[in-house]
PDB file of C-alpha atoms and ligand atoms in Angstrom:
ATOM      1  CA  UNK A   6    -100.136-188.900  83.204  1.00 96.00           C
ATOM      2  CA  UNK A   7    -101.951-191.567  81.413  1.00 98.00           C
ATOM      3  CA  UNK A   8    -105.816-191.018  81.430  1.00 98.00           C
ATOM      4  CA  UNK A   9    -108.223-193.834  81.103  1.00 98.00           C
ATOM      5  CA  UNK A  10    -111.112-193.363  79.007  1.00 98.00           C
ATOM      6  CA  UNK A  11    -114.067-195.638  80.193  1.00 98.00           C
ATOM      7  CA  UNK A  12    -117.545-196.539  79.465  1.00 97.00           C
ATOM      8  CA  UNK A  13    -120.268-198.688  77.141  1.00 97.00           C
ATOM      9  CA  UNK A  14    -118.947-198.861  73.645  1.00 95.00           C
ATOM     10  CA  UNK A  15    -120.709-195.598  71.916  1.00 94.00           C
ATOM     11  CA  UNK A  16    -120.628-193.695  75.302  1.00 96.00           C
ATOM     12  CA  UNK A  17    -117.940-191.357  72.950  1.00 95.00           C
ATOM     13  CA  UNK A  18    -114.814-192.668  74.021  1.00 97.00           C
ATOM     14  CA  UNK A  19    -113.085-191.671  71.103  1.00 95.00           C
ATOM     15  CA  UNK A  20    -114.616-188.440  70.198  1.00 94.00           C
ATOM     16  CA  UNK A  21    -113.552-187.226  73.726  1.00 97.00           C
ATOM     17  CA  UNK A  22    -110.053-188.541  73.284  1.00 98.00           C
ATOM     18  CA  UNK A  23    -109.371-186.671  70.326  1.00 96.00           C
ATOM     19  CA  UNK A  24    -110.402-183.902  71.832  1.00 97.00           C
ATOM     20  CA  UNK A  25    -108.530-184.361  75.090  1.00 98.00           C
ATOM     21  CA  UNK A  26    -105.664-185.275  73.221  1.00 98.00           C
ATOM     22  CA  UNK A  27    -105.948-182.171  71.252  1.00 97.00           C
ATOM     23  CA  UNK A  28    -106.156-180.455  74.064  1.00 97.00           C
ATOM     24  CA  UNK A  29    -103.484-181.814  75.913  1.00 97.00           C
ATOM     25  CA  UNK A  30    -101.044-182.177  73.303  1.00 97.00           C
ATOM     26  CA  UNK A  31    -100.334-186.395  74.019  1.00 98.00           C
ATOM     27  CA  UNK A  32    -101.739-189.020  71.684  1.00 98.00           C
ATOM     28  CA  UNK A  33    -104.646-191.363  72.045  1.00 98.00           C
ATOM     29  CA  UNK A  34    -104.089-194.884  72.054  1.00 98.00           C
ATOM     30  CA  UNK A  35    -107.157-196.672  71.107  1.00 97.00           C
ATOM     31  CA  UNK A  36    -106.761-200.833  71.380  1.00 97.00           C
ATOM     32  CA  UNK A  37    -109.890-200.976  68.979  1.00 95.00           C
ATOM     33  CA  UNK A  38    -108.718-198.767  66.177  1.00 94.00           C
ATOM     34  CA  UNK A  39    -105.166-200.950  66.320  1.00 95.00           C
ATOM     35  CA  UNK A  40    -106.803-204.392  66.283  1.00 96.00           C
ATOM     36  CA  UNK A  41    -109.101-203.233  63.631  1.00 93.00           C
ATOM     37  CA  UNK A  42    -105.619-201.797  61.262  1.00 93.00           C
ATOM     38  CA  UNK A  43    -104.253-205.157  61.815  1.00 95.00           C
ATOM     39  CA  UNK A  44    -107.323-206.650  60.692  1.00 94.00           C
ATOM     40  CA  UNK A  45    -107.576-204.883  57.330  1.00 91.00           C
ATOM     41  CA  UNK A  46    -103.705-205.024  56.715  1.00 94.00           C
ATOM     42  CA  UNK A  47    -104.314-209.292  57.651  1.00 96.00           C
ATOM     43  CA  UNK A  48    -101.390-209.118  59.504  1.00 96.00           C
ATOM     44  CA  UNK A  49    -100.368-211.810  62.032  1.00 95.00           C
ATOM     45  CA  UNK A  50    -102.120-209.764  64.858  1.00 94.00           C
ATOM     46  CA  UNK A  51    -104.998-209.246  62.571  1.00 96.00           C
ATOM     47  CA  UNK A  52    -105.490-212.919  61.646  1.00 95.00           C
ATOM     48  CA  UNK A  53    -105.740-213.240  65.916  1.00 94.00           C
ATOM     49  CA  UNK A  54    -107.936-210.973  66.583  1.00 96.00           C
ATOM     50  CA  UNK A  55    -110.530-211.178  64.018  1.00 95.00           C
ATOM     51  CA  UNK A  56    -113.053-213.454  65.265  1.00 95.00           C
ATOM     52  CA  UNK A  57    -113.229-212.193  68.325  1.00 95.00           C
ATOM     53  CA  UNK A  58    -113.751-208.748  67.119  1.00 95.00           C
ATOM     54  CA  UNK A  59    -116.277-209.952  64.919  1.00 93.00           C
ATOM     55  CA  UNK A  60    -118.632-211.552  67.590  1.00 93.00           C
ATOM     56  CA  UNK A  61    -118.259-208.516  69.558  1.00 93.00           C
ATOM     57  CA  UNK A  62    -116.047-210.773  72.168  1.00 95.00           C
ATOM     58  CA  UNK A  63    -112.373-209.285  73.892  1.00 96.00           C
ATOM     59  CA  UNK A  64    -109.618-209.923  71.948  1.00 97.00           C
ATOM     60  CA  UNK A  65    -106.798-212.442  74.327  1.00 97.00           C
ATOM     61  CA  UNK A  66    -105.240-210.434  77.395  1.00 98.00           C
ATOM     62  CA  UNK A  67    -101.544-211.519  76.333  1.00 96.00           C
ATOM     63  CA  UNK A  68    -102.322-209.848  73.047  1.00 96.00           C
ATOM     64  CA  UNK A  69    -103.696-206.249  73.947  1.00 98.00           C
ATOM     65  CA  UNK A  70    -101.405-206.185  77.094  1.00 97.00           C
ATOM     66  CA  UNK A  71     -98.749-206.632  74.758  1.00 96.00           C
ATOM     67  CA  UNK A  72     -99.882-204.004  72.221  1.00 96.00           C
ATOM     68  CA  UNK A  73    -100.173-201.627  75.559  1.00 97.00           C
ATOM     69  CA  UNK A  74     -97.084-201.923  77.002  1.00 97.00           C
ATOM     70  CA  UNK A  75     -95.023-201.656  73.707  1.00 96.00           C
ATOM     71  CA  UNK A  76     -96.783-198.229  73.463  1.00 96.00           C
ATOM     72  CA  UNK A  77     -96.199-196.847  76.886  1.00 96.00           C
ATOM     73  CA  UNK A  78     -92.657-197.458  76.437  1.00 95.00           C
ATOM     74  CA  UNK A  79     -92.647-195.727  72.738  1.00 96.00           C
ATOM     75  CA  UNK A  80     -91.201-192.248  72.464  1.00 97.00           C
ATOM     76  CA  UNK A  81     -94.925-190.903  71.170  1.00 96.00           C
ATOM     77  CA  UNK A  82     -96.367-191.499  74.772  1.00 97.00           C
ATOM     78  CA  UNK A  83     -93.137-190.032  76.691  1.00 96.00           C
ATOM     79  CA  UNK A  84     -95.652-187.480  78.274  1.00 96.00           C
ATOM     80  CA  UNK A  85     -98.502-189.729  78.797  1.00 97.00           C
ATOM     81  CA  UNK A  86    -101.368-190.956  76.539  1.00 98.00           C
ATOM     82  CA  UNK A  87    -105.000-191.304  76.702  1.00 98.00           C
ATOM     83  CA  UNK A  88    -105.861-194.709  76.738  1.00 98.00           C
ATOM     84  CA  UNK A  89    -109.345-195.733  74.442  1.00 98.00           C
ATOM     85  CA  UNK A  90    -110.447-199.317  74.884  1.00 97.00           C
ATOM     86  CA  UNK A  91    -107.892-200.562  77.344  1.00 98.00           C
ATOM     87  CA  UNK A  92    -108.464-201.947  80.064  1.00 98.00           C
ATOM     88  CA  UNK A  93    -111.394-203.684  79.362  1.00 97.00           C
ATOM     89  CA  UNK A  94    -111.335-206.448  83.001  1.00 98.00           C
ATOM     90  CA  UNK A  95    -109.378-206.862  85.906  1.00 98.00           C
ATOM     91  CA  UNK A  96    -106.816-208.609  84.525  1.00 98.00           C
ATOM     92  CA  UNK A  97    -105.548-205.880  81.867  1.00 98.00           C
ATOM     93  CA  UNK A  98    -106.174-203.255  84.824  1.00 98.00           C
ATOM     94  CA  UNK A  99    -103.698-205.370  87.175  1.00 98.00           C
ATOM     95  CA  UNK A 100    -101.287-205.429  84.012  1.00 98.00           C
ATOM     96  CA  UNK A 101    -101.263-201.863  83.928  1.00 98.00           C
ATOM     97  CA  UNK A 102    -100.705-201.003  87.259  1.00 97.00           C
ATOM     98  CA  UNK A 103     -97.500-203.251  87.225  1.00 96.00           C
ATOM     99  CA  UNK A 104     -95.845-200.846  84.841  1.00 95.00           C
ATOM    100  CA  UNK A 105     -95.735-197.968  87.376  1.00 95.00           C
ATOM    101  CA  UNK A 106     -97.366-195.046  85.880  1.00 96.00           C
ATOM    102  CA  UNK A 107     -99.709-192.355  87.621  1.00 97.00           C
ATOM    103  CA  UNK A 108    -102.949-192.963  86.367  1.00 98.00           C
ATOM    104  CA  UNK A 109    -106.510-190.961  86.138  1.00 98.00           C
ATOM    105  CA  UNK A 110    -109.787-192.684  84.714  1.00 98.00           C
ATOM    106  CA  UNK A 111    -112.934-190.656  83.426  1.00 98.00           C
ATOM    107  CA  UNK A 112    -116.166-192.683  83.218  1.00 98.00           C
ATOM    108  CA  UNK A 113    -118.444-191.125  80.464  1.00 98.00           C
ATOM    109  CA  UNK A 114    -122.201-192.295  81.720  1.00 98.00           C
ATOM    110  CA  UNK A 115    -124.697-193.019  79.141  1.00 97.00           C
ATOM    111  CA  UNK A 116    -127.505-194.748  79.313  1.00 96.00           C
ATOM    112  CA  UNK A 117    -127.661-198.107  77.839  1.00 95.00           C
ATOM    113  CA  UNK A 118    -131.065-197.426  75.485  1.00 93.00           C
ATOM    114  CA  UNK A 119    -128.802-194.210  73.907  1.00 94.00           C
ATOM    115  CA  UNK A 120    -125.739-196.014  72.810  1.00 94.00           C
ATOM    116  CA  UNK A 121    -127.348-198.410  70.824  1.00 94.00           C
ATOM    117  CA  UNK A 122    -128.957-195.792  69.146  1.00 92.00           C
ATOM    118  CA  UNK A 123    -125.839-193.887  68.472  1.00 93.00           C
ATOM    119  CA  UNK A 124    -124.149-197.332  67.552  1.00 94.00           C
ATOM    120  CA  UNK A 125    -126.779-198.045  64.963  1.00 93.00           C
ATOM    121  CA  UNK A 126    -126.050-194.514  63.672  1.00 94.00           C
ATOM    122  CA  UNK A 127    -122.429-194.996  63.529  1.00 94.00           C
ATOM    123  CA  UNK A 128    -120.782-194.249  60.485  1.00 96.00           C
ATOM    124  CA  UNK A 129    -116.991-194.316  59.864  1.00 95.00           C
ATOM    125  CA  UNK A 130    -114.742-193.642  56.960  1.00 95.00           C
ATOM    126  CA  UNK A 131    -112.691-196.829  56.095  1.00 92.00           C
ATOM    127  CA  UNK A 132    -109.614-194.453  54.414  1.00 92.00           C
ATOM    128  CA  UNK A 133    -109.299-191.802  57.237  1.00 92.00           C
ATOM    129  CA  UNK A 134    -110.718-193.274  60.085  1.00 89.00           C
ATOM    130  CA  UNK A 135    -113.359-189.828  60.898  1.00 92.00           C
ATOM    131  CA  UNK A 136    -116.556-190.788  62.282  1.00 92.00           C
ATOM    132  CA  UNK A 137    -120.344-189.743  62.075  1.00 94.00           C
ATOM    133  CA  UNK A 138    -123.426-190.236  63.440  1.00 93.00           C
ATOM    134  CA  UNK A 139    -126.486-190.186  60.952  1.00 94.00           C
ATOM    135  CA  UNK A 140    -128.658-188.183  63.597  1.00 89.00           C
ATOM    136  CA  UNK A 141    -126.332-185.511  65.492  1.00 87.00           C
ATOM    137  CA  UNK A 142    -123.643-185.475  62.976  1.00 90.00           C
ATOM    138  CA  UNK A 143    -123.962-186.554  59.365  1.00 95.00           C
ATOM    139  CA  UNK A 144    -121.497-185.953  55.950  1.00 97.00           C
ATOM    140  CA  UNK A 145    -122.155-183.138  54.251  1.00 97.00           C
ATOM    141  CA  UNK A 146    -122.931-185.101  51.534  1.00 97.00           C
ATOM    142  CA  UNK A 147    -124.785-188.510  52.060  1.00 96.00           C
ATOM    143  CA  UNK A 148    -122.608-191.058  52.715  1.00 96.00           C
ATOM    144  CA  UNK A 149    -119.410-189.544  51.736  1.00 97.00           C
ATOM    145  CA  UNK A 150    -116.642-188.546  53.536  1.00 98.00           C
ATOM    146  CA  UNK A 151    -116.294-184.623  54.606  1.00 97.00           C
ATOM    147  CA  UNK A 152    -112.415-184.878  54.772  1.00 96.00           C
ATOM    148  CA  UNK A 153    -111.399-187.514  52.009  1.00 97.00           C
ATOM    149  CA  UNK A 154    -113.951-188.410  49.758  1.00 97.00           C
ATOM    150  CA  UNK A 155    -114.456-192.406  50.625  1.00 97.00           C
ATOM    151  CA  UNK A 156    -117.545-193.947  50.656  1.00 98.00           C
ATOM    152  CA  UNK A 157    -118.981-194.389  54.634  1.00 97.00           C
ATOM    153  CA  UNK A 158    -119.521-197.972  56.006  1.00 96.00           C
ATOM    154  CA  UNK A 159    -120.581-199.323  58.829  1.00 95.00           C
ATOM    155  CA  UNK A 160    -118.284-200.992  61.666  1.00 92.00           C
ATOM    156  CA  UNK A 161    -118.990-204.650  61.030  1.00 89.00           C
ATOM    157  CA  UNK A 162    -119.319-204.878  65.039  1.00 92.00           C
ATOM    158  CA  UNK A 163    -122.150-201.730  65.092  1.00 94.00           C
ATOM    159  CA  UNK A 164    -124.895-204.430  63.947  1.00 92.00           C
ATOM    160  CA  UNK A 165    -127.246-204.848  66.239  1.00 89.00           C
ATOM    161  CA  UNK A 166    -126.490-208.520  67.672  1.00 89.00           C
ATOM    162  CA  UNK A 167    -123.484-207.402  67.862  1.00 93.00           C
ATOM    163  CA  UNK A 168    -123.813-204.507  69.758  1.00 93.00           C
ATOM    164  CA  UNK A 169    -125.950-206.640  72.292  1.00 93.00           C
ATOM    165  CA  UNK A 170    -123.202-208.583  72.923  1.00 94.00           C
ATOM    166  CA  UNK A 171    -120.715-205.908  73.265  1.00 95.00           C
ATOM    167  CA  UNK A 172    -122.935-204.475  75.955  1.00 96.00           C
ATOM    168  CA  UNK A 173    -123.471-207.937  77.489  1.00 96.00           C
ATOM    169  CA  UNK A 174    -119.223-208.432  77.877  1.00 96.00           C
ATOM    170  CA  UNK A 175    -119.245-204.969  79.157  1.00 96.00           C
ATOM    171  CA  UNK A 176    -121.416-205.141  82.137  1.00 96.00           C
ATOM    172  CA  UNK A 177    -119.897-208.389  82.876  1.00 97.00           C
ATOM    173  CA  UNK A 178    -115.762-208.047  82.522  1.00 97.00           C
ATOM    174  CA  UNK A 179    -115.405-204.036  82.042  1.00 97.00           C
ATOM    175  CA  UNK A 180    -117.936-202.564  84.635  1.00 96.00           C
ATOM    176  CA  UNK A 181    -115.888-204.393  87.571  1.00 97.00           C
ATOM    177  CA  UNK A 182    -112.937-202.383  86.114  1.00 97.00           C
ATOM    178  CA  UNK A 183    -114.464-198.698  87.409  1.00 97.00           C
ATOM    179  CA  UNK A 184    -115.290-199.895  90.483  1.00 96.00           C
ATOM    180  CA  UNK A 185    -111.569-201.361  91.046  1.00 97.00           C
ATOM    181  CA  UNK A 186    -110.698-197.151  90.309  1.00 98.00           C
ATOM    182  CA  UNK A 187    -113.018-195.571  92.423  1.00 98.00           C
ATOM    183  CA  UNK A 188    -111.854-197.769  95.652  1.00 98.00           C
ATOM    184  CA  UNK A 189    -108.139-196.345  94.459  1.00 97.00           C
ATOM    185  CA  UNK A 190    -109.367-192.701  94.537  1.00 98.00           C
ATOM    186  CA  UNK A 191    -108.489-192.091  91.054  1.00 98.00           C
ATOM    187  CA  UNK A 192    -112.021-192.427  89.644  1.00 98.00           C
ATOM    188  CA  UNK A 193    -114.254-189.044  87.960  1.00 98.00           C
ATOM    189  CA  UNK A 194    -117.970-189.791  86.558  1.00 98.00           C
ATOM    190  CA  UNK A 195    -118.767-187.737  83.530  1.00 98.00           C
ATOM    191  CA  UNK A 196    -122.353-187.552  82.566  1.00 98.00           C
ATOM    192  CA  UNK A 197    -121.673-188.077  78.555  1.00 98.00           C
ATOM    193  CA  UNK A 198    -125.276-187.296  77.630  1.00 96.00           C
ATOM    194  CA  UNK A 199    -125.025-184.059  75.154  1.00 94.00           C
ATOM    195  CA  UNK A 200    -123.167-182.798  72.321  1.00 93.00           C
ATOM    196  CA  UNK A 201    -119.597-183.370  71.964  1.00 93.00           C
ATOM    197  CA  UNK A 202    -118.651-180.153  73.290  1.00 95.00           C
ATOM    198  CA  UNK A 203    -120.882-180.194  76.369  1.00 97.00           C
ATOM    199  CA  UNK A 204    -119.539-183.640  77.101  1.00 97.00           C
ATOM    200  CA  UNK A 205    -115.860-182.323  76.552  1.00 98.00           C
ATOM    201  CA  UNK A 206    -116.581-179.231  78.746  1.00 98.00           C
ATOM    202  CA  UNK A 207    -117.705-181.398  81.565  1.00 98.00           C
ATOM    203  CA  UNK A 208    -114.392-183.583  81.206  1.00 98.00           C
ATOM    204  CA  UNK A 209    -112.094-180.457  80.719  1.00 96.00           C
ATOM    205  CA  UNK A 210    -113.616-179.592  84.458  1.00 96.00           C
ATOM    206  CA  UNK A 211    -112.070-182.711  86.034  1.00 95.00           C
ATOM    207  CA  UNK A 212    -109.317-183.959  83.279  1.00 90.00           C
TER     208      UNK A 212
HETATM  209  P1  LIG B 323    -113.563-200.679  70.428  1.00 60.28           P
HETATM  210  O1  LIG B 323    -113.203-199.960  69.171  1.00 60.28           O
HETATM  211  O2  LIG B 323    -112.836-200.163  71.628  1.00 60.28           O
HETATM  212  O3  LIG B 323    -115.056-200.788  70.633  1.00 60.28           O
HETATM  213  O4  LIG B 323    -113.031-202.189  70.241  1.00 60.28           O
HETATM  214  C1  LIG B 323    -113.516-203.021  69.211  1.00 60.28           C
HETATM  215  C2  LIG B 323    -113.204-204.480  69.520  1.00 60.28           C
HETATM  216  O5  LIG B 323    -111.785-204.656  69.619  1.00 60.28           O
HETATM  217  C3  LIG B 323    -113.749-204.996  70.833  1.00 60.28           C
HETATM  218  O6  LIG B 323    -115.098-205.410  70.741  1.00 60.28           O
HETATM  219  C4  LIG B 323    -112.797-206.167  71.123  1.00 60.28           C
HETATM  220  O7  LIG B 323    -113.114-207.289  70.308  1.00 60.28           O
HETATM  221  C5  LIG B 323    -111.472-205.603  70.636  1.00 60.28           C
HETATM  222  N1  LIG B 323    -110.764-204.886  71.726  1.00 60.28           N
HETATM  223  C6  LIG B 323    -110.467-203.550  71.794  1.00 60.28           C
HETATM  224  N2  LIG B 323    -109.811-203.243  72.928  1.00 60.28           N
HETATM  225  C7  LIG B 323    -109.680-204.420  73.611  1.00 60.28           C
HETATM  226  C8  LIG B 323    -109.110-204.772  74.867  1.00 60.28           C
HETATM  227  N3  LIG B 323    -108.543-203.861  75.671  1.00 60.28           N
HETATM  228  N4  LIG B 323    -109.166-206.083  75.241  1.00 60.28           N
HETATM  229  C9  LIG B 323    -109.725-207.025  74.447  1.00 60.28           C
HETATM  230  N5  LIG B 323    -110.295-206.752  73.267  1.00 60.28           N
HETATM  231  C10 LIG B 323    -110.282-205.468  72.829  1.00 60.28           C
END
């Protein structure tokens, strides 16, 4: 089974797929946290992606399709994955339902006003990849990472004119994409308002 994690950047996509995939025992695949290794490594991929990521715009189809498929067919997602960040429009949607699989997509609901706070309180370690939140979650110790010791920073793409655009590319190519699940039946609507745990109780319930 490959679940599809969806909703406004900061809606807790990928605190709930850790903890589904915990749960579950199959990895998550998050498009974001792949593009953004590439990035830092300045890789070939990396050296593609970069400005797009940068003004908060989608990355090429052919690219992320392509990163996608290469890691449904990979021995790590033999029993299914969650997918984080993919698809983001029609057109990687239509990609994925060429390659056959039985899907299920969870829509965490937030409202817009809350995820740019939690955005703007985003913090993430650049060594280990854990992430905060100033507000509901913070280091121990100010701006230092609990589980290695790095010092916190802030995703370049958390700023705020960034994050308005992110929102804007949402509601125009991504929000078509949970409609196009619910007419296939294979749609559930979390409310993601909460703490992690009440959000990932909610999901357990229909996961
Ligand atoms: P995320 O971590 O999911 O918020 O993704 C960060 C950035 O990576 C996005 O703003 C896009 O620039 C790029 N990105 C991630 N996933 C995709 C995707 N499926 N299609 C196009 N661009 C993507």
């Amino acid at each position: 089974m490959i679940y599809i994690l969806l909703g406004l950047p900061g809606a807790g996509k990928g605190t709930q797929g850790e903890l589904l995939s915990q749960k579950l025992g199959i990895p998550r695949v998050s498009t974001g946290d792949i593009l953004r290794e590439a990035v830092r490594k300045g890789t070939p991929l990396g050296r593609k992606a970069k400005e797009a990521m940068e003004r908060g715009e989608l990355v090429s189809d052919d690219i992320v399709i392509g990163i996608v498929e290469d890691k449904l067919k990979s021995e790590e997602c033999a029993k299914g994955c969650i997918l984080d960040g993919f698809p983001r429009n029609l057109a990687q949607a239509e990609a994925l339902e060429k390659m056959g699989l039985e899907l299920r997509a969870i829509y965490i609901e937030v409202p817009e006003e809350e995820v740019v706070k939690r955005l703007s309180a985003r913090r993430v370690c650049p060594n280990c990849g854990a992430v905060y939140n100033l507000l509901t979650s913070p280091p121990k110790q100010n701006g230092v990472c609990d589980r290695c010791g790095a010092v916190l920073v802030q995703r370049e793409d958390d700023r705020e004119e960034v994050v308005r655009e992110r929102i804007r590319v949402y509601r125009e190519q991504t929000e078509p994409i949970v409609e196009f699940y619910r007419g296939k039946g294979i749609l559930e609507v979390v409310d993601g308002v909460g703490s992690p745990r009440e959000v990932f109780s909610r999901i357990q319930r229909v996961a």
